[in-house]
mmCIF file of C-alpha atoms and ligand atoms in Angstrom:
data_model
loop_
_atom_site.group_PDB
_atom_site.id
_atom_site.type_symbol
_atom_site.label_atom_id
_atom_site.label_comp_id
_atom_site.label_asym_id
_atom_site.label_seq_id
_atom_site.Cartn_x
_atom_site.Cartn_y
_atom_site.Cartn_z
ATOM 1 C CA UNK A 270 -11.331 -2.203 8.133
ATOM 2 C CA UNK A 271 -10.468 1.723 7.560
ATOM 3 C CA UNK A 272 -6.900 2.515 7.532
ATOM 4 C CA UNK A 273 -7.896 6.473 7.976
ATOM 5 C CA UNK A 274 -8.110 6.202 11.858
ATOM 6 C CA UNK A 275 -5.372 4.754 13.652
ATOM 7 C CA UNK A 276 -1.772 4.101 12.804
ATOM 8 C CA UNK A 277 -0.692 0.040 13.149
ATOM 9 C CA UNK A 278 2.049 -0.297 14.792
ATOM 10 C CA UNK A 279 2.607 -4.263 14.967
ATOM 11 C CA UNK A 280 5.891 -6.009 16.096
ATOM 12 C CA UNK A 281 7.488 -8.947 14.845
ATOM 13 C CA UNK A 282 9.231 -10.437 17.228
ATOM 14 C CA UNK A 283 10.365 -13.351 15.460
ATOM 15 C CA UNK A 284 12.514 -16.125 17.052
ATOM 16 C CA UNK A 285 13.045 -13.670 20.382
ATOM 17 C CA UNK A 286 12.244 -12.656 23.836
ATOM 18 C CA UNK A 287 11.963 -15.285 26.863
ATOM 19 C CA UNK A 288 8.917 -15.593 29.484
ATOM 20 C CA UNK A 289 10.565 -12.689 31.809
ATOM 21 C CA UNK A 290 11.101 -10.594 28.877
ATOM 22 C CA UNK A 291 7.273 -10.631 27.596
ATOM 23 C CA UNK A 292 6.427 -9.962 31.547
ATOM 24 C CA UNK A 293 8.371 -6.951 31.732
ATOM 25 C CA UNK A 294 7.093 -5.629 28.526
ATOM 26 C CA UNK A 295 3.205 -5.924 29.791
ATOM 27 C CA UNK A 296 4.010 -4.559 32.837
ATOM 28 C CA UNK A 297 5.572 -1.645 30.898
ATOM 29 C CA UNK A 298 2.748 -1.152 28.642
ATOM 30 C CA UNK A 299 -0.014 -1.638 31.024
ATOM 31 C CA UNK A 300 1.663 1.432 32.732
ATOM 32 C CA UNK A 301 0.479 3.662 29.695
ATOM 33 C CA UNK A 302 -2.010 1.865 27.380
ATOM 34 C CA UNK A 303 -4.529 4.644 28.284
ATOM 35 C CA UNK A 304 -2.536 7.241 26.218
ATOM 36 C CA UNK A 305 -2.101 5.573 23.087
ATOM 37 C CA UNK A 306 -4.012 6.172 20.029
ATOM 38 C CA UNK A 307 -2.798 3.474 17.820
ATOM 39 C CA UNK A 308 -3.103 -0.416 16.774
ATOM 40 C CA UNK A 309 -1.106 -1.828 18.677
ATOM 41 C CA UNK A 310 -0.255 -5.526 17.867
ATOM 42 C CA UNK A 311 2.133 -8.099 18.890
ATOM 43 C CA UNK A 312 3.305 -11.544 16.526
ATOM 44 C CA UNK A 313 5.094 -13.924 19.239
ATOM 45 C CA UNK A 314 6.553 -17.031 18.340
ATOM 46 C CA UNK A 315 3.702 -19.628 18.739
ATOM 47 C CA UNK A 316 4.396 -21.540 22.069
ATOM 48 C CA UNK A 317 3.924 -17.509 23.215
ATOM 49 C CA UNK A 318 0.528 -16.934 21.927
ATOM 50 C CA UNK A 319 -1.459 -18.563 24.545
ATOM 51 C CA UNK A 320 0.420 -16.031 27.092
ATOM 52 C CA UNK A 321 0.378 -12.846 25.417
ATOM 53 C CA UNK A 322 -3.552 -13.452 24.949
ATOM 54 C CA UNK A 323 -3.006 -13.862 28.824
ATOM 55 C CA UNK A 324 -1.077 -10.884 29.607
ATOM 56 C CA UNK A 325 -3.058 -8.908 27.005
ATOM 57 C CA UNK A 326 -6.361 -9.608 28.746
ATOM 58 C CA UNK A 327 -4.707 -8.483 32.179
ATOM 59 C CA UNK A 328 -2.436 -5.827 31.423
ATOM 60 C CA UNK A 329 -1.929 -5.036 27.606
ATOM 61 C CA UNK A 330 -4.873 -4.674 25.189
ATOM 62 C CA UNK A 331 -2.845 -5.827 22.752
ATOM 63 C CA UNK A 332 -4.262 -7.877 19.056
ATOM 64 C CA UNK A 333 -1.987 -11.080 19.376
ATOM 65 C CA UNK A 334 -0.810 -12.714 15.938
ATOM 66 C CA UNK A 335 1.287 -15.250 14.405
ATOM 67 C CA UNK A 336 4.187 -15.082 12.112
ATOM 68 C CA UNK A 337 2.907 -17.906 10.116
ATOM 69 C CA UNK A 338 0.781 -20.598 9.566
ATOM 70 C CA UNK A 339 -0.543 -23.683 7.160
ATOM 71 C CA UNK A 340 -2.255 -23.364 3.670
ATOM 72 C CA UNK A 341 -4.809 -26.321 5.053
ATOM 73 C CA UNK A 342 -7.433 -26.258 8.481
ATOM 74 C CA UNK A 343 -5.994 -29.426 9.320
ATOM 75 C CA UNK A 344 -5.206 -32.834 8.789
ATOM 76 C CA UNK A 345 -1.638 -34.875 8.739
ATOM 77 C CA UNK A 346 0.716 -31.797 8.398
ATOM 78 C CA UNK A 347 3.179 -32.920 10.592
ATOM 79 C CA UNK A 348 4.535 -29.909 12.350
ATOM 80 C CA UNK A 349 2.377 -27.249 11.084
ATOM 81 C CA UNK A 350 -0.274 -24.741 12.264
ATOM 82 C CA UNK A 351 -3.484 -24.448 11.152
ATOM 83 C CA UNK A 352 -5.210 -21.410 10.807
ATOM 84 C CA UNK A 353 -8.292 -22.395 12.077
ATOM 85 C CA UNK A 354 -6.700 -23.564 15.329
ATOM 86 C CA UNK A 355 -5.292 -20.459 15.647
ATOM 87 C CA UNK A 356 -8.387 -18.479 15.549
ATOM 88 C CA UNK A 357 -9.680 -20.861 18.316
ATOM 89 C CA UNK A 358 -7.188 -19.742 20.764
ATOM 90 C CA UNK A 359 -8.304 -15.550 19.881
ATOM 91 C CA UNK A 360 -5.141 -15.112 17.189
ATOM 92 C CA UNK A 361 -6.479 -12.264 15.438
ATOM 93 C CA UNK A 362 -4.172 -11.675 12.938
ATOM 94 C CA UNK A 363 -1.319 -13.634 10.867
ATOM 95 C CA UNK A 364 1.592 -12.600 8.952
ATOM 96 C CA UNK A 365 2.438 -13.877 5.745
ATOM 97 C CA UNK A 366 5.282 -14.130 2.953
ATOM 98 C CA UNK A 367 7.804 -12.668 5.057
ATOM 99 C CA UNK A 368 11.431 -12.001 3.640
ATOM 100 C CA UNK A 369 12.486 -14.744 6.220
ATOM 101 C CA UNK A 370 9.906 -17.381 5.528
ATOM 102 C CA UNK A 371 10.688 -16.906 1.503
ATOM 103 C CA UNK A 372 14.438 -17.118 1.610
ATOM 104 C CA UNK A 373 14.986 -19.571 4.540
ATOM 105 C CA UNK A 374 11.731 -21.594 3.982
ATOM 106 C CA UNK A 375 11.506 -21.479 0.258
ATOM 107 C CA UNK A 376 7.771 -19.886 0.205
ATOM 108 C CA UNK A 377 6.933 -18.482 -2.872
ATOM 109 C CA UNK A 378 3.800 -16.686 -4.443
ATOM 110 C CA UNK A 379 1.852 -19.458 -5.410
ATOM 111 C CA UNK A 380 1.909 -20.725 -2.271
ATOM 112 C CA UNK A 381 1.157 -18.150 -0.138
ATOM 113 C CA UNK A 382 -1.402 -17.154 -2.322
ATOM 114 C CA UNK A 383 -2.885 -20.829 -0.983
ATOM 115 C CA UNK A 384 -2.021 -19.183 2.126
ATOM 116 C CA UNK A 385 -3.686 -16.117 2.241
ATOM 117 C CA UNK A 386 -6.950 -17.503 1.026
ATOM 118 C CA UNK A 387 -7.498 -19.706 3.687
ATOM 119 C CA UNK A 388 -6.335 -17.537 6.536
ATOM 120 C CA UNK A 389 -8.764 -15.175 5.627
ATOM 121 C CA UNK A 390 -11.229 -17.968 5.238
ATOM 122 C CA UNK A 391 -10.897 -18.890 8.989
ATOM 123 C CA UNK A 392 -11.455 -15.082 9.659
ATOM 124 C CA UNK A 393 -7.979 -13.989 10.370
ATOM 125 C CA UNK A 394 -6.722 -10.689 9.476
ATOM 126 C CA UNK A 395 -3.482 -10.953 7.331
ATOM 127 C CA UNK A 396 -0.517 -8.914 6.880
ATOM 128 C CA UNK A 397 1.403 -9.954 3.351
ATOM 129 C CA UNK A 398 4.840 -8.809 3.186
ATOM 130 C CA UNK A 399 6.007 -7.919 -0.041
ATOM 131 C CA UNK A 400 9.636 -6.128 -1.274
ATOM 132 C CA UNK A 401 12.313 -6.303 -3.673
ATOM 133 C CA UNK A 402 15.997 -7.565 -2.523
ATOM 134 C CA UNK A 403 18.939 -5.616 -2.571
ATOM 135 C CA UNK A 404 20.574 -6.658 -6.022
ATOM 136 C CA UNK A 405 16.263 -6.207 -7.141
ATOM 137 C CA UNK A 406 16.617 -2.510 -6.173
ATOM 138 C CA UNK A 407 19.787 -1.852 -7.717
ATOM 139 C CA UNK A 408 18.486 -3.481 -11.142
ATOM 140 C CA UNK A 409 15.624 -1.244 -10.651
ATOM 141 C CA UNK A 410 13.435 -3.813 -10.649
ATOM 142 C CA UNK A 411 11.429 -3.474 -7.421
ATOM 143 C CA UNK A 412 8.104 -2.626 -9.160
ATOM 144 C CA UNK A 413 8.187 -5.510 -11.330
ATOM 145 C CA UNK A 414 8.997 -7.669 -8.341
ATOM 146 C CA UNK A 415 5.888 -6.221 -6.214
ATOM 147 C CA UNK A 416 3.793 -6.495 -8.897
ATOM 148 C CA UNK A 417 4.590 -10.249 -9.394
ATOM 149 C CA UNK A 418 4.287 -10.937 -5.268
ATOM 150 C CA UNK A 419 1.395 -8.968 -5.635
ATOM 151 C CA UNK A 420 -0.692 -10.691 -8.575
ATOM 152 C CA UNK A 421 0.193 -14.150 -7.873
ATOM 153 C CA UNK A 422 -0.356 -14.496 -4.134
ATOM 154 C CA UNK A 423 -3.821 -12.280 -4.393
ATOM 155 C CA UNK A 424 -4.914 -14.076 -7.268
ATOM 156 C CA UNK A 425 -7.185 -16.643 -4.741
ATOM 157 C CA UNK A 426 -9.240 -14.096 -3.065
ATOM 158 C CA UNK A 427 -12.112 -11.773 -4.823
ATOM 159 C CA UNK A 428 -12.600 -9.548 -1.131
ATOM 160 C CA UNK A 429 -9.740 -7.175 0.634
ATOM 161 C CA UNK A 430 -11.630 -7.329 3.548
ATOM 162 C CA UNK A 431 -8.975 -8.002 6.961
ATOM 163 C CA UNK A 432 -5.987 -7.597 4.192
ATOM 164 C CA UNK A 433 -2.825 -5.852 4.822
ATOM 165 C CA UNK A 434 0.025 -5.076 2.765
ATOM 166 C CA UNK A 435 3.514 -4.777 4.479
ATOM 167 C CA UNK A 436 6.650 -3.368 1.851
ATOM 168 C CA UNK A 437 9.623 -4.476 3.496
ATOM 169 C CA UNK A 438 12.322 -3.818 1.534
ATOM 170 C CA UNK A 439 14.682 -6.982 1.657
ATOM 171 C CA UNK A 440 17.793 -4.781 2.019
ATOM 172 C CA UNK A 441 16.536 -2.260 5.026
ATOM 173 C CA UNK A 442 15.645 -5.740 7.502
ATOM 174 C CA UNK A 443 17.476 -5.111 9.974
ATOM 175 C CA UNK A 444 20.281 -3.491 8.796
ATOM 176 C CA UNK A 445 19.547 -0.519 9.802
ATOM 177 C CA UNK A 446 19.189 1.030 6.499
ATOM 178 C CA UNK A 447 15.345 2.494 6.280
ATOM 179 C CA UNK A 448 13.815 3.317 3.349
ATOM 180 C CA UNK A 449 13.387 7.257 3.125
ATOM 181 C CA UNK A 450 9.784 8.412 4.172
ATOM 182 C CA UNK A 451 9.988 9.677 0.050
ATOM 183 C CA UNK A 452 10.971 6.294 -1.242
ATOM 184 C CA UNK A 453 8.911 4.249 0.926
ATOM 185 C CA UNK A 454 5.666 6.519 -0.261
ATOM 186 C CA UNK A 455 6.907 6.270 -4.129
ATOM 187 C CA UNK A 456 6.336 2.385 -3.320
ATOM 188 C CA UNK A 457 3.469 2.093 -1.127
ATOM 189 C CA UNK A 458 1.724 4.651 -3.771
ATOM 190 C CA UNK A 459 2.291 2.066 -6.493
ATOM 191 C CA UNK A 460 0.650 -0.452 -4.213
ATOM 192 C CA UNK A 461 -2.244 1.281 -4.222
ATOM 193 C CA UNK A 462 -2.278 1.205 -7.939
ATOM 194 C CA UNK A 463 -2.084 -2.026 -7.542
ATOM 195 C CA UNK A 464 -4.636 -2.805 -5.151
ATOM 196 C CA UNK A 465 -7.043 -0.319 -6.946
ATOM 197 C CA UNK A 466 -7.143 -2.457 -9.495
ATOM 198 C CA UNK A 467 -7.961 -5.285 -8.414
ATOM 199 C CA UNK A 468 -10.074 -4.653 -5.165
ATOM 200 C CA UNK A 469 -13.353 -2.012 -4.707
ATOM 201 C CA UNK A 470 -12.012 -1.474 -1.373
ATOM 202 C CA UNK A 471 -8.195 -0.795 -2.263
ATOM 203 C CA UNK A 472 -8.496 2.702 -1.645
ATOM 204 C CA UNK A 473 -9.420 1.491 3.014
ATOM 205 C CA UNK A 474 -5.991 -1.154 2.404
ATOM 206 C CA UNK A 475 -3.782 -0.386 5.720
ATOM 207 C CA UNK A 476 -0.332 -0.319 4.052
ATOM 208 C CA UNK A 477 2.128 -0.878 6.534
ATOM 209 C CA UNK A 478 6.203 -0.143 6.058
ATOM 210 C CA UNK A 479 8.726 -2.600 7.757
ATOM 211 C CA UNK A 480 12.455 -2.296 7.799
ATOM 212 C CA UNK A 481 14.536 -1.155 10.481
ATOM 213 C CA UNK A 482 11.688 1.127 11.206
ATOM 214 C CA UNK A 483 12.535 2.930 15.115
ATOM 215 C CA UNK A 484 11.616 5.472 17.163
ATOM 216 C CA UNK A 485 13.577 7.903 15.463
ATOM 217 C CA UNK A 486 12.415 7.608 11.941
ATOM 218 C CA UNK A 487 8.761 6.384 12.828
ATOM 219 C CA UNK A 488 7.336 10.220 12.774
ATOM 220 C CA UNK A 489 8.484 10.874 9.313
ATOM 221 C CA UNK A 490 7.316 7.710 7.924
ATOM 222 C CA UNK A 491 3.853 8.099 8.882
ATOM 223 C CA UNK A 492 3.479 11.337 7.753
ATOM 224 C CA UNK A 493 3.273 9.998 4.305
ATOM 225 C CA UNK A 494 -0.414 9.931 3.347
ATOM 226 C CA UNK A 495 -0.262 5.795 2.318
ATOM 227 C CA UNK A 496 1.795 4.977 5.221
ATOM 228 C CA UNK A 497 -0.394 3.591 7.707
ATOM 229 C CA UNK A 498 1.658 1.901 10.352
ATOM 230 C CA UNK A 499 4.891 -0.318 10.428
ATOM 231 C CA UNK A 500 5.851 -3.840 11.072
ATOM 232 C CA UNK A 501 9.156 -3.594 12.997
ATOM 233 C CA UNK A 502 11.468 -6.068 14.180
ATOM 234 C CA UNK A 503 14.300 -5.531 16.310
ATOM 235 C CA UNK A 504 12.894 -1.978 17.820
ATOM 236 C CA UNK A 505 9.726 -3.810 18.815
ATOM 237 C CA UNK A 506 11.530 -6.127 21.707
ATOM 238 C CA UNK A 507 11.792 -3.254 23.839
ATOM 239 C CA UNK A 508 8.965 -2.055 25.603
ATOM 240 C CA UNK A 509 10.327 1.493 26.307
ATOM 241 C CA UNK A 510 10.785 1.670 22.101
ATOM 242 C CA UNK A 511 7.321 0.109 21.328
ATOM 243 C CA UNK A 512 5.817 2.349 23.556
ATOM 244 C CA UNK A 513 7.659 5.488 22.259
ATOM 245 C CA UNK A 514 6.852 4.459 18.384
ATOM 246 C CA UNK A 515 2.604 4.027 19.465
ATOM 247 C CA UNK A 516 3.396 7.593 21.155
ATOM 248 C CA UNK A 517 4.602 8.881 18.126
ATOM 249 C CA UNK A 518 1.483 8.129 15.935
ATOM 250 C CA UNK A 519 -0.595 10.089 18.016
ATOM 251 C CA UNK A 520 -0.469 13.013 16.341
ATOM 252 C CA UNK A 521 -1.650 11.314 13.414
ATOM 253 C CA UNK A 522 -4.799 9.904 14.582
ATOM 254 C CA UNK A 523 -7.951 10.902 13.740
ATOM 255 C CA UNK A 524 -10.257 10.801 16.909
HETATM 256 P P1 PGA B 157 13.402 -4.886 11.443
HETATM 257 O O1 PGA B 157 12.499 -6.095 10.904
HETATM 258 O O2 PGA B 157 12.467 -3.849 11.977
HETATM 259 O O3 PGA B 157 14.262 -5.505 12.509
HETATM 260 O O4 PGA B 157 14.183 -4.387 10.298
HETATM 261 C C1 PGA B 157 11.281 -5.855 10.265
HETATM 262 C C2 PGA B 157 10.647 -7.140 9.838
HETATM 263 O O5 PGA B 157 11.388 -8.070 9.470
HETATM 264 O O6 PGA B 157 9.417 -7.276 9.841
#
């Protein structure tokens, strides 16, 4: 996986959108899909999967993902999803260690590094979300934090192949405070570091930024050298936005 070519842009959509809503945005996107030089990827909430692959196929030519899923391939794990499953129904990518999933759901780095390892065992690409909290950045601790998420959930796996990193800074989801383009390359720079280190391929790493990421601060975001696409939430719902956001990593792509 080279992060040189394309841009990712790759909404989270979370706990949102109903059945008419995901109609109207394929429609919408099937209108100019021919344009677009970018990534562009979709994580649904699961019961949505099956459809977007639908839609996708149709209209979209879209990479359909989850926004989660279990540390095992399967067994009696009441209420979970396994990742194997999920690559059985064309899930190409999963997203892991989100913000959410740690502070509502208790995940932590030893677990997701559990996680991580066997997502990428059952051939899914994997976006890991690392970022320091609000009260974190004010201590000034934010590179300690990363480094931490960083060393303990990669620990399991020897190969960066189909790895991602997304920094989403705790205290710009959605709030509508983004990280300046300057800031968010400071961090994603130390990343790499980081990713150097440990990995021969660290240097190809997409690094992705999420946090209230739009279409109005998406152009000066990726023209930061380690800033190879966004996860974004809430401006990801809308078609016309998504749309406008692939549109606006054009001019960055190498074709
Ligand atoms: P946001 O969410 O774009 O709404 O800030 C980003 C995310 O949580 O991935």
């Amino acid at each position: 996986m080279s992060r040189r070519n394309l841009k990712y842009i790759v909404g989270n959509w979370k706990m949102n959108q109903k059945l008419s809503d995901i109609k109207d945005f394929f429609v919408s996107f099937n209108q100019v899909k021919a344009e677009l030089h970018c990534h562009s990827w979709i994580a649904p909430q699961y019961i949505h999967i099956p459809i977007l692959k639908e839609l996708s196929f149709t209209l979209g030519n879209i990479e359909v993902g989850a926004q989660n899923c279990s540390h095992k391939t399967s067994g009696a794990l009441t209420g979970e999803v396994s990742p194997e499953s999920l690559f059985d129904i064309g899930v190409t990518f999963v997203i892991l260690g989100h913000s959410e999933r740690r502070q509502f759901f208790a995940e932590n780095n030893q677990g997701l590094s559990q996680k991580i390892k066997m997502a990428l065992d059952q051939n899914l690409k994997v976006i890991y979300c690392v970022g320091e909290t609000a009260q974190e950045n004010e201590e000034r601790k934010t590179f300690t934090v990363l480094k931490e998420q960083l060393s303990v959930a990669l620990q399991s796996i020897t190969s960066a192949q189909n790895l991602l990193i997304a920094y989403e800074p705790v205290w710009a989801i959605g709030t509508g405070k983004t990280a300046t383009p300057e800031i968010a390359e400071k961090v994603h720079t130390y990343i790499r570091q980081e990713l150097c280190q440990r990995f021969s391929e660290g240097e190809e790493i997409p690094l992705l930024y999420g946090g209230s990421a739009n279409p109005q601060n998406i152009s000066g975001l990726f023209s930061m050298p380690n800033i190879d696409g966004a996860l974004i939430g809430g401006a990801s719902l809308k078609a016309k936005d998504f749309i406008q956001m692939c549109h606006a990593s054009r001019p960055f792509a190498r074709i």
